[in-house]
Coordinates of C-alpha atoms in Angstrom, one line a residue:
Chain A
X505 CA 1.5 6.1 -20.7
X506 CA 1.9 3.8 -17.8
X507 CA 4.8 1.2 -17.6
X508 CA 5.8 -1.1 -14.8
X509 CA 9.5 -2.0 -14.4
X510 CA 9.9 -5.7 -12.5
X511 CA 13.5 -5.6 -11.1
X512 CA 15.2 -8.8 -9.3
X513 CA 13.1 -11.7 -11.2
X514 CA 14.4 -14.8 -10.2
X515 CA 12.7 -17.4 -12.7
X516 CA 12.4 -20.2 -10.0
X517 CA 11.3 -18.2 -6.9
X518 CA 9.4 -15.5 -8.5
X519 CA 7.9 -16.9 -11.5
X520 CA 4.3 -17.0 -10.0
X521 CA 4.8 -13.5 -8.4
X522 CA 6.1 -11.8 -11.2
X523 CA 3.0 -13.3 -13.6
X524 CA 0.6 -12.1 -10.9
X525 CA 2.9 -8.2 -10.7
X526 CA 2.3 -8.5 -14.7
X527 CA -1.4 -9.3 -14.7
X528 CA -2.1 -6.4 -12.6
X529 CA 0.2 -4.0 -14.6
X530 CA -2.3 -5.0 -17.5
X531 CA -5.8 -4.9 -15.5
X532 CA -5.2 -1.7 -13.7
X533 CA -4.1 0.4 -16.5
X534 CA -0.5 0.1 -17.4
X535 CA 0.4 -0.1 -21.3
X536 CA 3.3 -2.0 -20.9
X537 CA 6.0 -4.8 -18.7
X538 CA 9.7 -4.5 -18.7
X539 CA 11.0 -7.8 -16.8
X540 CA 14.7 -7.4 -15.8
X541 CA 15.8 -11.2 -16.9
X542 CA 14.6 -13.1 -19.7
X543 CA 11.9 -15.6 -19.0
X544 CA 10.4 -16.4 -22.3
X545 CA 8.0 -18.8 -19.8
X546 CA 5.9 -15.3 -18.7
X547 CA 6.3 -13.4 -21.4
X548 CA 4.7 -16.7 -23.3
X549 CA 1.5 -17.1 -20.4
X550 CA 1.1 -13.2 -20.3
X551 CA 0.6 -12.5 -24.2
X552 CA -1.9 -15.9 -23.9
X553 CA -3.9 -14.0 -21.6
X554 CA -4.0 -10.8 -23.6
X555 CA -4.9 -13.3 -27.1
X556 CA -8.1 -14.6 -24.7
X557 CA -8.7 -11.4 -22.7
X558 CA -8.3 -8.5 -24.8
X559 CA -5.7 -5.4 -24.9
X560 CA -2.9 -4.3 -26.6
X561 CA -0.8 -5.1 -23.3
X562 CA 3.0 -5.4 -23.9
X563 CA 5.6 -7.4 -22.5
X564 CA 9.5 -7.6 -22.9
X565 CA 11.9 -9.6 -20.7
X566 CA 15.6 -9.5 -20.4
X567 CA 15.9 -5.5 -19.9
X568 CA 18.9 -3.6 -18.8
X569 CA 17.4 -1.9 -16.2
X570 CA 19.3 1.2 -16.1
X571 CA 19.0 1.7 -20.1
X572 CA 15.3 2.1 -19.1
X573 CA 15.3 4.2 -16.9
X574 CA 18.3 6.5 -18.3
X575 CA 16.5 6.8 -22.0
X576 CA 12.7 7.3 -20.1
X577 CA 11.1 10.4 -20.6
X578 CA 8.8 10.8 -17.8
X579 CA 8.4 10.7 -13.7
X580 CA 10.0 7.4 -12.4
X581 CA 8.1 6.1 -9.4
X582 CA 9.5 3.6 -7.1
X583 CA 7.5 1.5 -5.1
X584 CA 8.9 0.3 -1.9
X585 CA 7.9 0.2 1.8
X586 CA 10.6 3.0 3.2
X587 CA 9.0 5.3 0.5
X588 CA 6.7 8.4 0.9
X589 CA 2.8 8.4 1.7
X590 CA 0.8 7.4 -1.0
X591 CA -1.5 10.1 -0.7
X592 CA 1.0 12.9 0.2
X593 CA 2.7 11.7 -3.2
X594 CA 0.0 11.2 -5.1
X595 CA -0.4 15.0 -5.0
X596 CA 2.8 16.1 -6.5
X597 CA 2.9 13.6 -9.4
X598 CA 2.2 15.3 -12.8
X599 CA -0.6 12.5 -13.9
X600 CA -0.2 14.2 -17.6
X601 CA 3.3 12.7 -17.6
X602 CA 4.2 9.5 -19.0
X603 CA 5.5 7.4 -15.9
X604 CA 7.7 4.9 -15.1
X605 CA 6.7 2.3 -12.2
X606 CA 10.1 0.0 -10.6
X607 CA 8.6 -2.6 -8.6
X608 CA 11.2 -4.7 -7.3
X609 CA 12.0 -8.4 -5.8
X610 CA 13.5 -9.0 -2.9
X611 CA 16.5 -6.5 -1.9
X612 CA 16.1 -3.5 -4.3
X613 CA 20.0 -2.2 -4.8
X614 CA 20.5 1.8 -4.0
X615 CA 20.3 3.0 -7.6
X616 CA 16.7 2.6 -7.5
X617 CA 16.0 4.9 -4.9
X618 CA 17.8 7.2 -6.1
X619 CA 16.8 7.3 -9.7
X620 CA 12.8 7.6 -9.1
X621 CA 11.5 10.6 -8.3
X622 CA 9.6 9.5 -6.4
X623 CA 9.9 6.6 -3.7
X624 CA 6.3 5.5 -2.4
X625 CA 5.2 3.4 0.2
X626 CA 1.8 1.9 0.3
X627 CA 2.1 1.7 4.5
X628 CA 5.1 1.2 5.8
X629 CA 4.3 -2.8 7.1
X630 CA 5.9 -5.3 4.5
X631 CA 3.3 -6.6 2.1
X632 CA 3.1 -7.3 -1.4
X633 CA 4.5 -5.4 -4.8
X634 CA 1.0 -7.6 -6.4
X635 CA -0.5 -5.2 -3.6
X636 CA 1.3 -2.1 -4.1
X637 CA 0.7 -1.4 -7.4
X638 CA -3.0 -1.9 -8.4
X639 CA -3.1 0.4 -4.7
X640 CA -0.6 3.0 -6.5
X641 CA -2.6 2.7 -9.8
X642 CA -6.0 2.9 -8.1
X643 CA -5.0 6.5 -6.6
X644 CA -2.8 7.4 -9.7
X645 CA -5.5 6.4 -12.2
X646 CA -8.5 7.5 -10.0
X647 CA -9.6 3.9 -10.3
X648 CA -9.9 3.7 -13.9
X649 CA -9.5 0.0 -13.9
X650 CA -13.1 0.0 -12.6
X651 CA -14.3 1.2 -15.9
X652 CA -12.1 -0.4 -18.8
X653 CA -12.7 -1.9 -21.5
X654 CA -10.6 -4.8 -23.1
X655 CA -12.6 -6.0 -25.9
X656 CA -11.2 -9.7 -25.1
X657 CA -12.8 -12.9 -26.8
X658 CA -12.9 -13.8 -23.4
X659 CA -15.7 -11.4 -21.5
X660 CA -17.0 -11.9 -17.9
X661 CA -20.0 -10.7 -16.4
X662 CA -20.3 -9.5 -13.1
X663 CA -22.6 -11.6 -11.1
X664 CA -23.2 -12.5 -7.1
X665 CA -23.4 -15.8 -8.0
X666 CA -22.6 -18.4 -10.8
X667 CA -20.1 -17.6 -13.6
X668 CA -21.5 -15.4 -16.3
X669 CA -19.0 -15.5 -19.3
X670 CA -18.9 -14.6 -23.1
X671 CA -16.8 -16.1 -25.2
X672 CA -17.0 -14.4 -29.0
Chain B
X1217 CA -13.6 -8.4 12.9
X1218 CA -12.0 -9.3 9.8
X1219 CA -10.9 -12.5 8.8
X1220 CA -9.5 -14.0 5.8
X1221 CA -10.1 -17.5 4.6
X1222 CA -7.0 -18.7 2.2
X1223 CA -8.6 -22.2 0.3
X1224 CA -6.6 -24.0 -2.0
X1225 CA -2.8 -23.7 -0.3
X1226 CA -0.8 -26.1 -2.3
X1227 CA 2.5 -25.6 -0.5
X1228 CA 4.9 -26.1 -2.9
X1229 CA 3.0 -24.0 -5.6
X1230 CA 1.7 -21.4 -3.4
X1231 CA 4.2 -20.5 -0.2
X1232 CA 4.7 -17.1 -1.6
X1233 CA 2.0 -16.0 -2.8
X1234 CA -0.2 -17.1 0.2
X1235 CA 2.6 -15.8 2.2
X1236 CA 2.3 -12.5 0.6
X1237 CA -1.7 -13.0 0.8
X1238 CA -1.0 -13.2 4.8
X1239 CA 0.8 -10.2 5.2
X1240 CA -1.6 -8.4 2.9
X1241 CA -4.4 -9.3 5.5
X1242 CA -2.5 -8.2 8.1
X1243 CA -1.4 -5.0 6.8
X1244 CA -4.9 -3.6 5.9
X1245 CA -6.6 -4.6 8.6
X1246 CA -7.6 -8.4 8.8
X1247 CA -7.6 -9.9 12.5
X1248 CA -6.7 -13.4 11.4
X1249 CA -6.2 -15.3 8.5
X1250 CA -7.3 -19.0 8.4
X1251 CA -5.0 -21.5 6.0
X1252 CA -6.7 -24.4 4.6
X1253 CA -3.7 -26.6 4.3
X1254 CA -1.3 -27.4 7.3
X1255 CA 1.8 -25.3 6.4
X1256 CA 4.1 -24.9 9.9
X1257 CA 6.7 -22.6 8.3
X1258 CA 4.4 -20.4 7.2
X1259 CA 2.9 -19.5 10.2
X1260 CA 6.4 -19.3 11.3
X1261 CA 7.2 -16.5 9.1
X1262 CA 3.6 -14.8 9.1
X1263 CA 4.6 -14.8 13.2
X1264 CA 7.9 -13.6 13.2
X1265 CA 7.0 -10.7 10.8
X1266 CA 4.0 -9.8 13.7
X1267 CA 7.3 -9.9 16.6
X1268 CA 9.0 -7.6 15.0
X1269 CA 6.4 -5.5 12.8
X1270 CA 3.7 -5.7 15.5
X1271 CA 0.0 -5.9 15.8
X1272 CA -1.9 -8.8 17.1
X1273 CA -2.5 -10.6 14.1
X1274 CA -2.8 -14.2 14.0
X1275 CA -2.6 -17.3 11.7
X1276 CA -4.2 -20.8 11.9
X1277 CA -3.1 -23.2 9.3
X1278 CA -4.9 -26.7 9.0
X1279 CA -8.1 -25.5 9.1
X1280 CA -11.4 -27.1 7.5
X1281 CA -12.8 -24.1 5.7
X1282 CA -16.7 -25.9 5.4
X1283 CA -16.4 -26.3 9.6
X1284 CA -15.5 -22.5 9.9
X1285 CA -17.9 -21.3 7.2
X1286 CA -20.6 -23.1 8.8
X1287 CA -19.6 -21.8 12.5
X1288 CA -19.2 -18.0 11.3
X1289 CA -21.7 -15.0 12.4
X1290 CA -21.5 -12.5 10.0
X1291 CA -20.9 -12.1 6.5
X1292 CA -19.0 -13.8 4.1
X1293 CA -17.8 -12.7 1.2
X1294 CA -15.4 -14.6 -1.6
X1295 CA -13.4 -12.3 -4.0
X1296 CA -13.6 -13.8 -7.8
X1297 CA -13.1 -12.1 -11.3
X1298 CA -16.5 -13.8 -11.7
X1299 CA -17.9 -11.8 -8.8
X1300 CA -20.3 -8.6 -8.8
X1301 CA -19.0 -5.1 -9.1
X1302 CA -16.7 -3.8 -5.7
X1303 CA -18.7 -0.6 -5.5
X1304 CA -22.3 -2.1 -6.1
X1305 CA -21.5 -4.8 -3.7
X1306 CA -19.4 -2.7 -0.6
X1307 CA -22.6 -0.4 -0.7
X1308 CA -24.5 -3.3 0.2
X1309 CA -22.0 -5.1 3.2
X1310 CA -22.7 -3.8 6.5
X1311 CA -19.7 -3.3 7.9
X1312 CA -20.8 -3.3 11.8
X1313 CA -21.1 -7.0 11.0
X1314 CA -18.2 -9.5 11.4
X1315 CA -16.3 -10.5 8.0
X1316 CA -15.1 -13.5 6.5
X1317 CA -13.5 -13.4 3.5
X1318 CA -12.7 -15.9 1.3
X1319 CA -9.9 -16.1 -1.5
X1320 CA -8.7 -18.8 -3.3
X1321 CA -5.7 -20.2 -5.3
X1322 CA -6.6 -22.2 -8.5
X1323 CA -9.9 -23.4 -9.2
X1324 CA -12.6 -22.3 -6.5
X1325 CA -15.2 -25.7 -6.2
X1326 CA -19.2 -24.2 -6.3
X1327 CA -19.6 -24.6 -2.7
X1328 CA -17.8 -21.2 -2.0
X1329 CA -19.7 -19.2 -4.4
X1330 CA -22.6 -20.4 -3.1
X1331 CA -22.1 -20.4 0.7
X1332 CA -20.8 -16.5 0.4
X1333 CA -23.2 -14.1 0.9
X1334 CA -21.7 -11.7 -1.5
X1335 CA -19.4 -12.8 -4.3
X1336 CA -16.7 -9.6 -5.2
X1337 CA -14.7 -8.8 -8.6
X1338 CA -11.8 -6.6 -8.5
X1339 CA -12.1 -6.0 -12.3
X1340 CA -13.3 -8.8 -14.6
X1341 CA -10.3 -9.4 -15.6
X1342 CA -7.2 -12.1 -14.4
X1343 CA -4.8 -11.1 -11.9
X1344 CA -4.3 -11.8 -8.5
X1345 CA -5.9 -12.6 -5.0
X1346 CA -2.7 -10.7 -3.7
X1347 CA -4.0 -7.2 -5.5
X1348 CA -7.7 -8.4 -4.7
X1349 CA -7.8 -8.2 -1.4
X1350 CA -5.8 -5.0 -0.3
X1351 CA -8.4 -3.9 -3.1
X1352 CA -11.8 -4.9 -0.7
X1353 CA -10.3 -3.9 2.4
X1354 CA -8.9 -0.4 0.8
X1355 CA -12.7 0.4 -0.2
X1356 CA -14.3 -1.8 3.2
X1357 CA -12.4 -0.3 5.6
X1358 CA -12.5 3.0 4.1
X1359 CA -8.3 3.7 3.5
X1360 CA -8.1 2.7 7.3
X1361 CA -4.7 1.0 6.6
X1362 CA -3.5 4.3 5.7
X1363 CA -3.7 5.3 9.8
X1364 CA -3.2 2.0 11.2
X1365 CA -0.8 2.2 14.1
X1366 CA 1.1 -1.3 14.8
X1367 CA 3.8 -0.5 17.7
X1368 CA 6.2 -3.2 16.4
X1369 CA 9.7 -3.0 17.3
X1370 CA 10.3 -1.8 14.0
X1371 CA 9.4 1.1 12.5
X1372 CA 9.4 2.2 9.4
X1373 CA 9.4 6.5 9.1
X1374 CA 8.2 7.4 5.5
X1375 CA 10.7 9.1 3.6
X1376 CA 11.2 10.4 -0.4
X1377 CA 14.8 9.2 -0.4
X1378 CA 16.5 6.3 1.3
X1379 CA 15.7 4.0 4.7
X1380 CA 14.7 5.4 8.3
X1381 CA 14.1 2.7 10.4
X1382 CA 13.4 2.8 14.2
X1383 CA 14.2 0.0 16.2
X1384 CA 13.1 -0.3 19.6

């Protein structure tokens, strides 16, 4: 099982971040989103999205984040751009383990990096956490994303031009 | 050459995650990216992060995307969860050929879908231009980010545990 922790969310500043950080948690594999403070505005627009688009996607806001990670059974990854290679990383990560994904906000305090197991840098140029983790979950997963299935009402069909979409 | 087209800025709404959209260009690989919208402290930032950081990646903001689509030799592509499949369609881009690549904010108006030679999904499903692009240029450029050397005055050495940072 794959869950993404989102650490640092302020409600003004990162509200449209941490949406598009919980949209890719759900469309690249992972099972489940614990938000560090309570925004009952995401969790609200996220579980619309799952209604219309299929899933059994979960999200909780308003975590303690070290109760998490203390009671988690399973490798705790940290994303951040000091971290390990990807690929070098990839490698020693037990993909039968349930894992743990910490994406933080801005400054990510200490405990973090020390509590993962791993710390993992997707380059070392600052970018994105939206980029990071479908990057992490495209290697971790061996691009799964490419091939699921969410059974939405909502369903879209790939097309080079136009907008091809179901709605059941 | 590859160069991102951002349509659809709405400063207020958007100054993060077309920030973040910026530095994802830049970190896997883009040349340039092209801002629809005049926004002056963003290319401030997008520049001060290339002083220190590196590279000779640049930003134009103001820009009249039809005028630049109509002047461009090469291909265009736009990324769209309404788009045909990344590995059907990257088999198809030559990539000796200039790139343009377009991704929006909200709504995208027809005109882009039709003037792109290739429109790309990332998935079907909603998430973000941020995790789109790193996405195309991960599978375009071939994981060339991974070895991209930028010579900034700050460097960042990958590490499991903690921060090693070189500054020259």
């Amino acid at each position: 099982m794959i869950v993404v922790l989102r650490i640092g969310h302020r409600i003004d500043r990162d509200k449209r971040i941490t949406t598009h950080v919980a949209l890719v948690a759900r469309a690249f594999g992972a099972k489940k989103i614990f938000i560090t403070t309570k925004d009952a505005k995401i969790e609200e627009n996220i579980r619309s999205i799952c209604k219309r688009f299929g899933g059994d996607f979960q999200i909780e806001t308003g975590v303690k984040p070290k109760k998490i990670i203390q009671s988690w059974n399973g490798i705790i990854v940290h994303l951040s751009m000091y971290g390990d290679e990807l690929e070098k990383s990839i490698k020693k990560i037990d993909t039968n383990d349930d894992i743990l994904i910490i994406v933080g906000a801005e400054k990510v305090p200490y405990y973090f990096y020390e509590a993962a197991d791993f710390n993992v840098s997707i380059g070392n140029q600052p970018h994105s956490e939206v980029a990071a983790l479908p990057l992490f979950l495209d290697r971790y997963t061996k691009g799964i994303w490419s091939r699921k299935k969410f059974d939405g009402k909502i369903e879209i069909i790939p097309s080079n031009k136009g907008k091809k979409v179901i709605s059941k």
